[in-house]
mmCIF file of C-alpha atoms in Angstrom:
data_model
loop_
_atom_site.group_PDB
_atom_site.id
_atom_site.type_symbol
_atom_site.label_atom_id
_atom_site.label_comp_id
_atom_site.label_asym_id
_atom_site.label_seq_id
_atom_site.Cartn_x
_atom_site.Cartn_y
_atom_site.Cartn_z
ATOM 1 C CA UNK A 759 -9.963 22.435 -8.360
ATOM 2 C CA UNK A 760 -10.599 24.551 -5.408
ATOM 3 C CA UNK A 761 -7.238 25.589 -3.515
ATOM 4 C CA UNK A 762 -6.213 26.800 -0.426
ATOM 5 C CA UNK A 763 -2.943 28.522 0.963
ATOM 6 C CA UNK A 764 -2.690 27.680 4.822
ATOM 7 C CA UNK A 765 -0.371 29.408 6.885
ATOM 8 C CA UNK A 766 1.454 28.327 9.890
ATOM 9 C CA UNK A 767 4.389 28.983 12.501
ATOM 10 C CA UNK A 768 6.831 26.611 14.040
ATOM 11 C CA UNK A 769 8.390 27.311 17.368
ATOM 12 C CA UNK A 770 10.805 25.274 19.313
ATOM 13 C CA UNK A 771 10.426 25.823 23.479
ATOM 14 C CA UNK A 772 11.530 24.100 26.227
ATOM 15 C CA UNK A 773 9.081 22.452 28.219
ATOM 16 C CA UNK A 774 6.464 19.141 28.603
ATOM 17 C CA UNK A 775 5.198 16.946 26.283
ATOM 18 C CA UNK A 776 6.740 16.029 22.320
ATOM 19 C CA UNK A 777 4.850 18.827 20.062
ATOM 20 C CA UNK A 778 1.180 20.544 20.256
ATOM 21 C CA UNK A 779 -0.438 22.450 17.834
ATOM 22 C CA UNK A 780 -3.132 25.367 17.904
ATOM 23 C CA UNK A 781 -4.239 28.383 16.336
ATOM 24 C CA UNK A 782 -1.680 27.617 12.903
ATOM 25 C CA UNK A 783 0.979 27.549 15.217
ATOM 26 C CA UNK A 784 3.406 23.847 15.766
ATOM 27 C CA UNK A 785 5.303 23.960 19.246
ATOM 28 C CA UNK A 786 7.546 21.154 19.600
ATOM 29 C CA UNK A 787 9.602 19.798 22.362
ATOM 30 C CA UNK A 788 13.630 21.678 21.579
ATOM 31 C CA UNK A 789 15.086 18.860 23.455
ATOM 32 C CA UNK A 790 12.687 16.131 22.072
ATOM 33 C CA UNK A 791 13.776 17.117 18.669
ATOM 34 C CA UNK A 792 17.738 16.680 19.841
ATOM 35 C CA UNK A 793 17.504 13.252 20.655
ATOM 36 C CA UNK A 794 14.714 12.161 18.319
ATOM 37 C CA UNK A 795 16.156 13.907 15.031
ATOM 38 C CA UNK A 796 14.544 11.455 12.338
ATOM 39 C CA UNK A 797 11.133 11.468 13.901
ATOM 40 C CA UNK A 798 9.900 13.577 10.829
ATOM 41 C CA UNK A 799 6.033 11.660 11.531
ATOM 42 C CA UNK A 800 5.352 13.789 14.570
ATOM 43 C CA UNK A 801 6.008 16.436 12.176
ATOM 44 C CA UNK A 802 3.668 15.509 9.949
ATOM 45 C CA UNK A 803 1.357 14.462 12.895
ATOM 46 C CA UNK A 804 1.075 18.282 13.687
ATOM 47 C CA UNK A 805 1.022 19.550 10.030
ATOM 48 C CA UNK A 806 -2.219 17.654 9.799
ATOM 49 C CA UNK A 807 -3.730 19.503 12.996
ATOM 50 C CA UNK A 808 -3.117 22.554 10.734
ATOM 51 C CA UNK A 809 -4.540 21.226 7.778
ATOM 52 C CA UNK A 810 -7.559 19.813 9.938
ATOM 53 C CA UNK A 811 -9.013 23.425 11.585
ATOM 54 C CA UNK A 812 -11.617 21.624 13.095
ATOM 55 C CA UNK A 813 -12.620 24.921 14.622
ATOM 56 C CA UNK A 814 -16.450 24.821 14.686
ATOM 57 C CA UNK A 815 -18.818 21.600 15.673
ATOM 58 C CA UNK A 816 -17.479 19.093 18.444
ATOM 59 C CA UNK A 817 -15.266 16.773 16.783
ATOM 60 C CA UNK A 818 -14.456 14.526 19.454
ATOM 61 C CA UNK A 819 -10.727 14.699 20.218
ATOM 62 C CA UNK A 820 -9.848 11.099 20.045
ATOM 63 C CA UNK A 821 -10.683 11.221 16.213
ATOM 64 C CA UNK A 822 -8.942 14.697 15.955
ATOM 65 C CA UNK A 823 -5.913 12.607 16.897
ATOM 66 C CA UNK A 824 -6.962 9.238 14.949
ATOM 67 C CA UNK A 825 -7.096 11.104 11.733
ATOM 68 C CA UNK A 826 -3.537 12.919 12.511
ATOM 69 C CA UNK A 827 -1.910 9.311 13.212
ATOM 70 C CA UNK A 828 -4.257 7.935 10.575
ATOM 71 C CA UNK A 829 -2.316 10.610 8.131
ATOM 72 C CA UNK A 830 1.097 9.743 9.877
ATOM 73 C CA UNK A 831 0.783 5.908 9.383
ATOM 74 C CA UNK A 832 -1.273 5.216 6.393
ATOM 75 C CA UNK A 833 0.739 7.880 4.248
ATOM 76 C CA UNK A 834 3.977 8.792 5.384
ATOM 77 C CA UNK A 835 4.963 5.766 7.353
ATOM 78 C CA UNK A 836 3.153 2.837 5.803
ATOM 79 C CA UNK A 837 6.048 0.113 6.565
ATOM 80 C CA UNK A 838 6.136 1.204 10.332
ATOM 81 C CA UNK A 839 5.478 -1.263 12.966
ATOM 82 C CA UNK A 840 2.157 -0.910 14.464
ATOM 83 C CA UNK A 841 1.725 -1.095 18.131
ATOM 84 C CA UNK A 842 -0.117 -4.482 19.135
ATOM 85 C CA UNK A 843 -3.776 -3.497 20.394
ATOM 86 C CA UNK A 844 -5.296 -5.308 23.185
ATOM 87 C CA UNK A 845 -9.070 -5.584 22.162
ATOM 88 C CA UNK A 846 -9.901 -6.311 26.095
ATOM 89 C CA UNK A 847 -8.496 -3.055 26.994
ATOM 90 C CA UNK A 848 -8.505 -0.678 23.923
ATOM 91 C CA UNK A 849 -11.243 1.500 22.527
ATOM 92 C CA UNK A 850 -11.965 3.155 19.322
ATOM 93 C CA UNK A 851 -11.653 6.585 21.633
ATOM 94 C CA UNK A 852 -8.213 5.403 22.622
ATOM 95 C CA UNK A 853 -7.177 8.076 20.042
ATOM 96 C CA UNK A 854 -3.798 8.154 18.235
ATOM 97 C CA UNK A 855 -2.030 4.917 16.962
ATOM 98 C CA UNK A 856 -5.318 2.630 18.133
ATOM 99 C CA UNK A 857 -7.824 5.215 16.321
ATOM 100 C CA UNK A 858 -5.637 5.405 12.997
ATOM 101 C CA UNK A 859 -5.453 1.472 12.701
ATOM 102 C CA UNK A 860 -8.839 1.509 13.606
ATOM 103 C CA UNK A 861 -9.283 3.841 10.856
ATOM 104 C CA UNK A 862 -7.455 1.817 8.309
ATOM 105 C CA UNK A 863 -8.918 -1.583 8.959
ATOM 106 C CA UNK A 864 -12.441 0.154 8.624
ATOM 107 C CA UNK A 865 -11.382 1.814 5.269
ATOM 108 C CA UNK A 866 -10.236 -1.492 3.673
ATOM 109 C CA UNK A 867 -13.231 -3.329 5.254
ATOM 110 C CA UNK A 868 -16.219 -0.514 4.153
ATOM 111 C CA UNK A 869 -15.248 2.507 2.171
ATOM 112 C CA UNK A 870 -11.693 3.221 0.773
ATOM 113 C CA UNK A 871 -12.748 7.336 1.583
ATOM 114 C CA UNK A 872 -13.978 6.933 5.086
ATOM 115 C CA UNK A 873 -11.160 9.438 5.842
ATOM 116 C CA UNK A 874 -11.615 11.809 4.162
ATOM 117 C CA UNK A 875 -15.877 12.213 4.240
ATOM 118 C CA UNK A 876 -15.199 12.422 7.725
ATOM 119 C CA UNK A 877 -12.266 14.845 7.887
ATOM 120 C CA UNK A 878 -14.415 16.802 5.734
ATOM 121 C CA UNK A 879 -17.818 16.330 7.874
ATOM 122 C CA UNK A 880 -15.373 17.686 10.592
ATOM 123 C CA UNK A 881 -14.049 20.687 8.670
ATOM 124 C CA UNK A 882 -17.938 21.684 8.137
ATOM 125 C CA UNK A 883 -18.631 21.109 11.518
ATOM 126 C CA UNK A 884 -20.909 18.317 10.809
ATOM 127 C CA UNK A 885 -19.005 15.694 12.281
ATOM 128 C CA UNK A 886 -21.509 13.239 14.272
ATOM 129 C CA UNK A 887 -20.512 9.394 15.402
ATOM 130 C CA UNK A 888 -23.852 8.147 12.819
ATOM 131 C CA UNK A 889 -21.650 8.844 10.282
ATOM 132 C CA UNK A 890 -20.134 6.075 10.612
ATOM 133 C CA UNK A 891 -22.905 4.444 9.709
ATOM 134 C CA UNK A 892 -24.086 6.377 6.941
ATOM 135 C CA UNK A 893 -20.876 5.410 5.787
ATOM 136 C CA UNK A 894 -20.353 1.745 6.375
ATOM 137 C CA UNK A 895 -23.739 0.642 7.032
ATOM 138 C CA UNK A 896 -23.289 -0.057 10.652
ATOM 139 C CA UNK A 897 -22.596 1.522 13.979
ATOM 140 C CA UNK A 898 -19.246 2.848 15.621
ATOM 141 C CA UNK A 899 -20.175 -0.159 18.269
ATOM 142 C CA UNK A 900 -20.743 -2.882 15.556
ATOM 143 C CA UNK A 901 -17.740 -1.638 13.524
ATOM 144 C CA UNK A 902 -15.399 -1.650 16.947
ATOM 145 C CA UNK A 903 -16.572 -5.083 17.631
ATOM 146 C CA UNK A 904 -15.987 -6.583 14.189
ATOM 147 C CA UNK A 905 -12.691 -5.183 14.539
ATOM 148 C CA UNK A 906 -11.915 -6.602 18.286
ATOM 149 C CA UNK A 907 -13.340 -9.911 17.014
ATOM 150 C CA UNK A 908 -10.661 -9.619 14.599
ATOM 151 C CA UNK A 909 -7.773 -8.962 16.719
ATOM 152 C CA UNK A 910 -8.729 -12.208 19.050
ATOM 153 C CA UNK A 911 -8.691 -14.028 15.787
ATOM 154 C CA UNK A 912 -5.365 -12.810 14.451
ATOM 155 C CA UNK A 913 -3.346 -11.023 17.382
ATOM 156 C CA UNK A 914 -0.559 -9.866 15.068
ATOM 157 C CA UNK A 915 -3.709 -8.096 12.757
ATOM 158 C CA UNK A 916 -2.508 -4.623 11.907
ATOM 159 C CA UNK A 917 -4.443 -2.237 9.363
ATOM 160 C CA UNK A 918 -1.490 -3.210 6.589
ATOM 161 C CA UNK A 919 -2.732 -6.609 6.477
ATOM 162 C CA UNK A 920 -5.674 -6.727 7.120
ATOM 163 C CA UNK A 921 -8.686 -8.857 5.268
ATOM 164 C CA UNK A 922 -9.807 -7.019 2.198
ATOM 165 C CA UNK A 923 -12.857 -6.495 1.587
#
């Protein structure tokens, strides 16, 4: 087994937004932290940027984020509610919480390590949207719209209980 010691820095500031991450190094929010003291998922939402060092190839940002929520969600906080997704409005490059359920429905529909081939793709700088269907056997579009479909069929769908396969 091949391992690997990663290194990173957490800093509290004052400023915008909850938490960001670059370069090894976790900046969150000083006062977001004081008033949201159990929300240990953004945490690990960051962690995973650090863990991802998607630093060559053009992994789109919106499944930079999906995977980090994906991580958040699927592993740490499997019982959490899930946001309702409106499959009029939403897109698969929504990004976050849409992206990671996204994610989830697609692994229990297709391939229980989507998530990881394509973390890993993205790592290697490899990462291309026909993955997807090397993966799964159809396109990002086809996949999107099987999921919408689902959604307008069961509004209350989330990723947790979703049709197996």
């Amino acid at each position: 087994m091949h391992e690997t010691t990663i290194h990173s820095t957490l800093r509290f500031r004052d400023g915008r937004g909850v938490a960001a991450t670059g370069g090894g190094t976790i900046s969150i929010n000083a006062i977001y932290v004081r008033r949201a003291t159990n929300d240990f998922g953004m945490v690990i939402h960051e962690l995973t940027h650090v863990v991802q060092s998607y630093h060559r190839g053009n992994t789109p940002g919106w499944l930079t984020e999906g995977i980090a929520d994906y991580i958040r969600l699927s592993h740490f906080e499997p019982q959490a509610r899930r946001p309702r997704i409106n499959p009029e409005k939403a897109s698969y490059t929504d990004a976050y919480k849409t992206t990671a359920i996204f994610l989830e429905w697609v692994e229990k529909k297709c391939d229980e390590q989507l998530v990881k081939k394509l973390n890993q793709a993205a790592r290697e700088g490899k990462f291309q949207i026909e993955l997807f269907k090397d993966y799964t056997g159809k396109t990002m579009d086809e996949l999107w719209a099987e999921f919408a479909d689902t959604l307008r069929a069961k509004p209350n769908i989330t990723a947790t209980n979703s049709p197996a396969k």
